[in-house]
Amino acid sequence: MASTKSFSVSGKTAIVTGAGSGINLAFAQLLLSHDCSVIFADLELRPEAKDVISRYQSEGKSKAQASFIKTDVTSWTDLSNMFSFALEKHGDIDIVCPGAGVYEPHWSNFWHPPGSSESRDAVDKGHYGLLDINLTHPIRVTQMAISHWLYPRPPSEGSKFTAAPPKASPSNPKRVIHISSVAAQIPVWRAPLYAASKFGLSGFIRSVARLEPLFGVRVNAVAPGVVRTPLWTEHPEKLRNVDQSQDAWVTPQEVAQAMLRCIEEDENVGGTVLEVGAGNTRKVNAFNDPGPDRDPRKGLITSSNEHGDGDVLNWLQDENVWGPHL
């Protein structure tokens, strides 16, 4: 069941975490081009993201405005400040994309346990940095968005806005769009923490699907394959798993377009997970799904995985990595 009222991003305001690069930057650009204002929430901005913000920053030059707030998505205080910043600038928030994520970096990696030389996850820390970013942050941001939309608070003293925004409802719909992965459908030997985070995220999204018919809050996701972003292109150890002669890439722009469809199209109801390959999308079934197409030309998997798989075996045989310090 879709929201009673159709949704258009034009004239709306969005928060996008991780908008400094990659998929989230492409999504922010797409929203801005559709007259939707965007809060870029990230630790830092790449030059291309700075250029986008500068083009949309001057009031009066565009219907849409872009602004940046430095945000550590593992800090719940920073996430709260992000919402306050957006409300102070725009008075309301219509779309939230907690898109920041990492792909099994050595500093938070199942095969580099806490206490090993490359890990930043301390043995007494009690949590993994990757899961803080990829799973806890999107869940917490979704909670914060729902809290604001169901129980909007009046503006702070001195604000240019005079009243609290209206509550979310089927006639006043809101959107949360997440970035899952094809890794939520298949085992990934070289990236088990990443796969676990995406399995968890897809399960979470499906579990809150009833928010849309009840309150007008749609929570859904895209599940891209191998996307040409800095997470891949600036990491030679990951690029070794890509056969450049046959493996297709998905572009960030293709993913961004699918995200827009999840937000606007009536058929992509709450709980939908839309897989994004090279030139193709499909809905992932909650039950008995056949899984992603294994043809590497479809952009959903890589075909030279023996390199990453071999790295894992080497680490497991290294006492300095898996020794008694654990």
Tab-separated table of C-alpha atoms in Angstrom:
chain	number	residue	atom	x	y	z
A	1	MET	CA	0.000	0.000	0.000
A	2	ALA	CA	1.531	3.326	-1.049
A	3	SER	CA	1.101	6.665	0.654
A	4	THR	CA	-2.221	8.330	-0.109
A	5	LYS	CA	-0.416	11.261	-1.672
A	6	SER	CA	2.202	10.873	-4.404
A	7	PHE	CA	5.651	12.214	-3.614
A	8	SER	CA	7.912	14.507	-5.647
A	9	VAL	CA	11.346	15.651	-4.499
A	10	SER	CA	10.858	19.105	-6.040
A	11	GLY	CA	10.685	21.773	-3.368
A	12	LYS	CA	11.716	19.350	-0.627
A	13	THR	CA	14.707	19.205	1.739
A	14	ALA	CA	17.011	16.196	2.137
A	15	ILE	CA	19.807	15.117	4.469
A	16	VAL	CA	22.430	12.879	2.828
A	17	THR	CA	25.245	11.406	4.908
A	18	GLY	CA	28.417	10.515	3.048
A	19	ALA	CA	27.547	13.088	0.376
A	20	GLY	CA	31.171	14.144	0.021
A	21	SER	CA	31.833	11.473	-2.611
A	22	GLY	CA	30.597	8.460	-4.527
A	23	ILE	CA	26.987	7.305	-4.691
A	24	ASN	CA	25.817	9.813	-2.122
A	25	LEU	CA	27.360	12.727	-4.002
A	26	ALA	CA	25.655	11.559	-7.208
A	27	PHE	CA	22.357	11.314	-5.329
A	28	ALA	CA	22.782	14.779	-3.810
A	29	GLN	CA	23.501	16.208	-7.266
A	30	LEU	CA	20.415	14.520	-8.695
A	31	LEU	CA	18.211	15.897	-5.929
A	32	LEU	CA	19.563	19.406	-6.431
A	33	SER	CA	18.902	19.166	-10.169
A	34	HIS	CA	15.279	18.385	-9.280
A	35	ASP	CA	14.980	21.506	-7.089
A	36	CYS	CA	15.445	19.648	-3.802
A	37	SER	CA	17.687	21.304	-1.195
A	38	VAL	CA	20.375	19.059	0.286
A	39	ILE	CA	22.355	19.004	3.517
A	40	PHE	CA	25.738	17.363	2.794
A	41	ALA	CA	26.717	15.564	6.022
A	42	ASP	CA	30.214	14.081	5.923
A	43	LEU	CA	33.621	14.254	7.561
A	44	GLU	CA	35.026	16.074	4.550
A	45	LEU	CA	34.205	16.988	0.963
A	46	ARG	CA	36.089	15.979	-2.146
A	47	PRO	CA	36.764	18.853	-4.592
A	48	GLU	CA	33.868	17.833	-6.830
A	49	ALA	CA	31.476	17.972	-3.862
A	50	LYS	CA	32.750	21.429	-2.920
A	51	ASP	CA	32.059	22.574	-6.473
A	52	VAL	CA	28.481	21.301	-6.284
A	53	ILE	CA	27.836	23.093	-3.012
A	54	SER	CA	29.318	26.344	-4.284
A	55	ARG	CA	26.961	26.265	-7.280
A	56	TYR	CA	23.901	25.877	-5.089
A	57	GLN	CA	24.961	27.844	-2.026
A	58	SER	CA	24.042	31.397	-2.965
A	59	GLU	CA	20.444	32.129	-2.066
A	60	GLY	CA	18.320	33.394	-4.914
A	61	LYS	CA	20.325	31.707	-7.689
A	62	SER	CA	18.417	28.418	-7.489
A	63	LYS	CA	15.264	27.007	-5.959
A	64	ALA	CA	17.441	24.353	-4.328
A	65	GLN	CA	20.147	25.130	-1.799
A	66	ALA	CA	23.154	23.050	-0.753
A	67	SER	CA	25.009	23.274	2.539
A	68	PHE	CA	27.570	21.247	4.470
A	69	ILE	CA	27.845	20.172	8.088
A	70	LYS	CA	30.854	18.187	9.251
A	71	THR	CA	29.474	14.932	10.594
A	72	ASP	CA	30.996	11.827	12.130
A	73	VAL	CA	28.206	9.310	11.572
A	74	THR	CA	29.453	7.156	14.467
A	75	SER	CA	28.711	10.049	16.851
A	76	TRP	CA	25.064	10.245	17.866
A	77	THR	CA	25.698	13.791	19.026
A	78	ASP	CA	26.869	14.720	15.524
A	79	LEU	CA	23.797	13.051	14.034
A	80	SER	CA	21.526	15.041	16.336
A	81	ASN	CA	23.353	18.247	15.415
A	82	MET	CA	22.882	17.358	11.740
A	83	PHE	CA	19.106	17.317	12.173
A	84	SER	CA	19.163	20.565	14.155
A	85	PHE	CA	21.254	22.216	11.432
A	86	ALA	CA	18.828	21.122	8.708
A	87	LEU	CA	15.802	22.329	10.658
A	88	GLU	CA	17.424	25.678	11.402
A	89	LYS	CA	18.138	26.256	7.710
A	90	HIS	CA	14.988	24.854	6.138
A	91	GLY	CA	12.342	24.457	8.833
A	92	ASP	CA	11.538	20.868	7.880
A	93	ILE	CA	13.105	17.701	6.476
A	94	ASP	CA	11.381	15.525	3.895
A	95	ILE	CA	14.002	12.994	2.794
A	96	VAL	CA	16.756	11.321	4.790
A	97	CYS	CA	19.511	9.218	3.225
A	98	PRO	CA	21.915	7.703	5.779
A	99	GLY	CA	24.175	6.591	2.962
A	100	ALA	CA	27.693	6.786	4.430
A	101	GLY	CA	29.431	3.421	4.371
A	102	VAL	CA	32.751	1.589	4.118
A	103	TYR	CA	33.764	-1.672	2.421
A	104	GLU	CA	35.758	-3.934	4.779
A	105	PRO	CA	38.746	-1.588	5.288
A	106	HIS	CA	41.728	-3.133	7.047
A	107	TRP	CA	41.130	-0.820	10.019
A	108	SER	CA	37.789	-2.539	10.755
A	109	ASN	CA	37.849	-5.924	9.104
A	110	PHE	CA	36.868	-9.415	10.239
A	111	TRP	CA	40.153	-10.798	8.912
A	112	HIS	CA	42.151	-8.139	10.823
A	113	PRO	CA	40.818	-8.683	14.347
A	114	PRO	CA	40.929	-6.134	17.178
A	115	GLY	CA	44.458	-6.029	18.531
A	116	SER	CA	46.139	-6.810	15.204
A	117	SER	CA	48.453	-4.201	13.731
A	118	GLU	CA	46.140	-2.789	11.050
A	119	SER	CA	42.929	-2.771	13.084
A	120	ARG	CA	41.662	0.360	14.826
A	121	ASP	CA	39.091	-1.713	16.714
A	122	ALA	CA	40.549	-1.994	20.214
A	123	VAL	CA	40.185	-5.324	22.022
A	124	ASP	CA	38.312	-3.586	24.866
A	125	LYS	CA	36.176	-1.347	22.631
A	126	GLY	CA	33.139	-3.604	22.468
A	127	HIS	CA	32.115	-2.794	18.906
A	128	TYR	CA	33.373	-2.686	15.323
A	129	GLY	CA	33.894	0.582	13.481
A	130	LEU	CA	32.486	-0.852	10.250
A	131	LEU	CA	29.226	-1.854	11.931
A	132	ASP	CA	28.997	1.556	13.612
A	133	ILE	CA	29.115	3.193	10.177
A	134	ASN	CA	27.256	0.692	7.987
A	135	LEU	CA	24.523	-0.548	10.324
A	136	THR	CA	24.161	1.377	13.579
A	137	HIS	CA	24.308	4.809	11.921
A	138	PRO	CA	21.534	4.194	9.355
A	139	ILE	CA	19.303	2.621	11.999
A	140	ARG	CA	19.859	5.516	14.412
A	141	VAL	CA	19.274	8.148	11.707
A	142	THR	CA	16.014	6.424	10.790
A	143	GLN	CA	14.939	6.597	14.446
A	144	MET	CA	15.780	10.288	14.607
A	145	ALA	CA	13.868	11.011	11.407
A	146	ILE	CA	10.773	9.177	12.641
A	147	SER	CA	10.926	11.032	15.960
A	148	HIS	CA	11.046	14.378	14.167
A	149	TRP	CA	8.299	13.511	11.697
A	150	LEU	CA	5.839	12.072	14.214
A	151	TYR	CA	6.516	14.577	17.003
A	152	PRO	CA	7.896	17.742	15.376
A	153	ARG	CA	9.248	20.283	17.819
A	154	PRO	CA	8.768	24.035	17.608
A	155	PRO	CA	11.675	26.052	16.185
A	156	SER	CA	14.364	27.337	18.519
A	157	GLU	CA	14.223	30.870	19.870
A	158	GLY	CA	15.327	33.399	17.264
A	159	SER	CA	14.622	31.070	14.347
A	160	LYS	CA	13.256	32.515	11.115
A	161	PHE	CA	10.540	29.855	11.325
A	162	THR	CA	7.575	30.527	13.589
A	163	ALA	CA	5.891	27.146	13.963
A	164	ALA	CA	6.659	23.446	14.084
A	165	PRO	CA	6.308	21.626	10.755
A	166	PRO	CA	3.257	19.401	10.247
A	167	LYS	CA	3.407	15.768	11.325
A	168	ALA	CA	4.055	13.026	8.814
A	169	SER	CA	0.971	11.222	7.570
A	170	PRO	CA	-0.237	9.441	4.426
A	171	SER	CA	-1.270	12.885	3.168
A	172	ASN	CA	2.085	14.431	4.201
A	173	PRO	CA	4.533	11.654	3.275
A	174	LYS	CA	8.229	11.444	4.139
A	175	ARG	CA	11.055	9.261	2.877
A	176	VAL	CA	14.106	7.365	4.179
A	177	ILE	CA	16.281	5.820	1.470
A	178	HIS	CA	19.096	3.441	2.432
A	179	ILE	CA	21.988	1.945	0.487
A	180	SER	CA	22.163	-1.813	0.941
A	181	SER	CA	24.110	-4.076	-1.441
A	182	VAL	CA	24.001	-7.281	-3.457
A	183	ALA	CA	26.259	-8.462	-0.614
A	184	ALA	CA	23.030	-8.739	1.405
A	185	GLN	CA	22.034	-11.664	-0.825
A	186	ILE	CA	25.235	-13.689	-1.170
A	187	PRO	CA	28.147	-14.852	1.018
A	188	VAL	CA	31.257	-12.685	0.646
A	189	TRP	CA	34.306	-14.569	1.968
A	190	ARG	CA	36.661	-11.601	1.816
A	191	ALA	CA	34.203	-9.134	3.412
A	192	PRO	CA	32.085	-10.854	6.089
A	193	LEU	CA	31.580	-7.772	8.271
A	194	TYR	CA	30.438	-5.757	5.263
A	195	ALA	CA	28.074	-8.543	4.192
A	196	ALA	CA	26.698	-8.823	7.731
A	197	SER	CA	26.053	-5.076	7.828
A	198	LYS	CA	24.131	-5.173	4.550
A	199	PHE	CA	22.175	-8.315	5.462
A	200	GLY	CA	21.211	-6.542	8.680
A	201	LEU	CA	20.283	-3.332	6.892
A	202	SER	CA	18.032	-5.073	4.366
A	203	GLY	CA	16.323	-6.969	7.188
A	204	PHE	CA	15.789	-3.745	9.104
A	205	ILE	CA	14.279	-2.012	6.062
A	206	ARG	CA	11.811	-4.821	5.438
A	207	SER	CA	10.880	-4.911	9.127
A	208	VAL	CA	9.716	-1.283	9.221
A	209	ALA	CA	7.712	-1.414	5.975
A	210	ARG	CA	4.419	-0.802	7.812
A	211	LEU	CA	5.481	2.750	8.644
A	212	GLU	CA	4.296	3.850	5.200
A	213	PRO	CA	0.625	2.798	5.301
A	214	LEU	CA	0.364	3.765	8.970
A	215	PHE	CA	2.221	7.088	9.050
A	216	GLY	CA	3.264	7.972	5.498
A	217	VAL	CA	6.951	7.276	6.220
A	218	ARG	CA	8.471	5.143	3.458
A	219	VAL	CA	11.705	3.322	4.304
A	220	ASN	CA	13.295	1.421	1.424
A	221	ALA	CA	16.668	0.792	-0.193
A	222	VAL	CA	18.773	0.239	-3.249
A	223	ALA	CA	21.143	-2.731	-3.433
A	224	PRO	CA	23.878	-1.885	-5.945
A	225	GLY	CA	26.494	-4.201	-7.348
A	226	VAL	CA	30.044	-3.115	-8.188
A	227	VAL	CA	29.935	0.682	-8.331
A	228	ARG	CA	32.738	2.797	-9.771
A	229	THR	CA	33.431	4.950	-6.705
A	230	PRO	CA	36.549	5.808	-4.675
A	231	LEU	CA	35.731	2.862	-2.367
A	232	TRP	CA	36.944	0.705	-5.273
A	233	THR	CA	38.992	2.868	-7.610
A	234	GLU	CA	41.305	4.252	-4.914
A	235	HIS	CA	42.024	0.869	-3.322
A	236	PRO	CA	44.314	-1.318	-5.457
A	237	GLU	CA	43.821	-4.293	-3.119
A	238	LYS	CA	40.114	-4.261	-4.011
A	239	LEU	CA	40.610	-3.535	-7.711
A	240	ARG	CA	42.615	-6.776	-7.992
A	241	ASN	CA	39.293	-8.619	-7.737
A	242	VAL	CA	37.932	-6.881	-10.838
A	243	ASP	CA	38.691	-8.309	-14.283
A	244	GLN	CA	38.742	-5.099	-16.302
A	245	SER	CA	38.360	-7.059	-19.558
A	246	GLN	CA	34.928	-8.446	-18.718
A	247	ASP	CA	33.541	-7.148	-15.410
A	248	ALA	CA	31.014	-4.343	-15.807
A	249	TRP	CA	30.785	-1.362	-13.482
A	250	VAL	CA	27.638	0.272	-12.192
A	251	THR	CA	27.875	4.070	-12.251
A	252	PRO	CA	27.009	6.202	-9.206
A	253	GLN	CA	24.486	7.992	-11.407
A	254	GLU	CA	22.642	4.722	-12.112
A	255	VAL	CA	22.354	4.089	-8.386
A	256	ALA	CA	21.208	7.661	-7.744
A	257	GLN	CA	18.452	7.300	-10.356
A	258	ALA	CA	17.273	4.107	-8.670
A	259	MET	CA	17.232	5.930	-5.324
A	260	LEU	CA	15.055	8.639	-6.830
A	261	ARG	CA	12.691	5.969	-8.122
A	262	CYS	CA	12.477	4.442	-4.639
A	263	ILE	CA	11.455	7.825	-3.288
A	264	GLU	CA	8.999	8.930	-5.961
A	265	GLU	CA	7.446	5.889	-7.645
A	266	ASP	CA	4.252	4.614	-6.029
A	267	GLU	CA	5.147	0.984	-6.769
A	268	ASN	CA	8.354	1.085	-4.692
A	269	VAL	CA	6.553	0.899	-1.362
A	270	GLY	CA	8.118	0.750	2.081
A	271	GLY	CA	10.321	-2.314	2.508
A	272	THR	CA	11.298	-2.443	-1.169
A	273	VAL	CA	14.916	-3.357	-1.934
A	274	LEU	CA	15.809	-2.418	-5.519
A	275	GLU	CA	18.887	-4.164	-6.907
A	276	VAL	CA	20.988	-2.007	-9.246
A	277	GLY	CA	23.232	-3.572	-11.878
A	278	ALA	CA	24.831	-2.162	-15.010
A	279	GLY	CA	21.869	-0.886	-17.011
A	280	ASN	CA	19.352	-2.952	-15.069
A	281	THR	CA	17.315	-2.944	-11.861
A	282	ARG	CA	15.047	-5.496	-10.208
A	283	LYS	CA	13.139	-5.839	-6.951
A	284	VAL	CA	14.685	-8.282	-4.493
A	285	ASN	CA	12.050	-10.635	-3.091
A	286	ALA	CA	11.834	-10.973	0.678
A	287	PHE	CA	11.354	-14.742	0.306
A	288	ASN	CA	12.873	-17.273	-2.106
A	289	ASP	CA	14.731	-14.672	-4.136
A	290	PRO	CA	16.960	-16.201	-6.845
A	291	GLY	CA	19.816	-13.832	-5.991
A	292	PRO	CA	21.849	-11.549	-8.234
A	293	ASP	CA	22.810	-12.521	-11.770
A	294	ARG	CA	26.266	-14.143	-11.599
A	295	ASP	CA	27.300	-12.922	-15.044
A	296	PRO	CA	30.091	-10.373	-14.317
A	297	ARG	CA	28.979	-8.375	-17.361
A	298	LYS	CA	25.862	-7.386	-15.401
A	299	GLY	CA	27.869	-5.362	-12.857
A	300	LEU	CA	26.673	-7.274	-9.803
A	301	ILE	CA	29.739	-9.382	-8.983
A	302	THR	CA	33.473	-9.422	-9.653
A	303	SER	CA	35.155	-12.364	-11.366
A	304	SER	CA	38.768	-12.289	-10.109
A	305	ASN	CA	37.951	-13.032	-6.488
A	306	GLU	CA	40.838	-15.466	-6.092
A	307	HIS	CA	43.057	-12.488	-5.228
A	308	GLY	CA	40.987	-11.335	-2.259
A	309	ASP	CA	40.285	-14.918	-1.213
A	310	GLY	CA	44.008	-15.639	-1.213
A	311	ASP	CA	44.692	-12.601	0.953
A	312	VAL	CA	42.284	-13.954	3.568
A	313	LEU	CA	44.072	-17.310	3.683
A	314	ASN	CA	47.427	-15.570	4.065
A	315	TRP	CA	46.144	-13.496	6.994
A	316	LEU	CA	44.696	-16.561	8.722
A	317	GLN	CA	48.104	-18.244	8.506
A	318	ASP	CA	49.875	-15.215	10.001
A	319	GLU	CA	50.325	-15.495	13.769
A	320	ASN	CA	50.968	-11.750	13.984
A	321	VAL	CA	47.393	-11.187	12.787
A	322	TRP	CA	45.572	-14.062	14.511
A	323	GLY	CA	47.860	-14.794	17.460
A	324	PRO	CA	47.131	-14.856	21.213
A	325	HIS	CA	46.730	-11.058	21.495
A	326	LEU	CA	43.048	-11.650	20.684
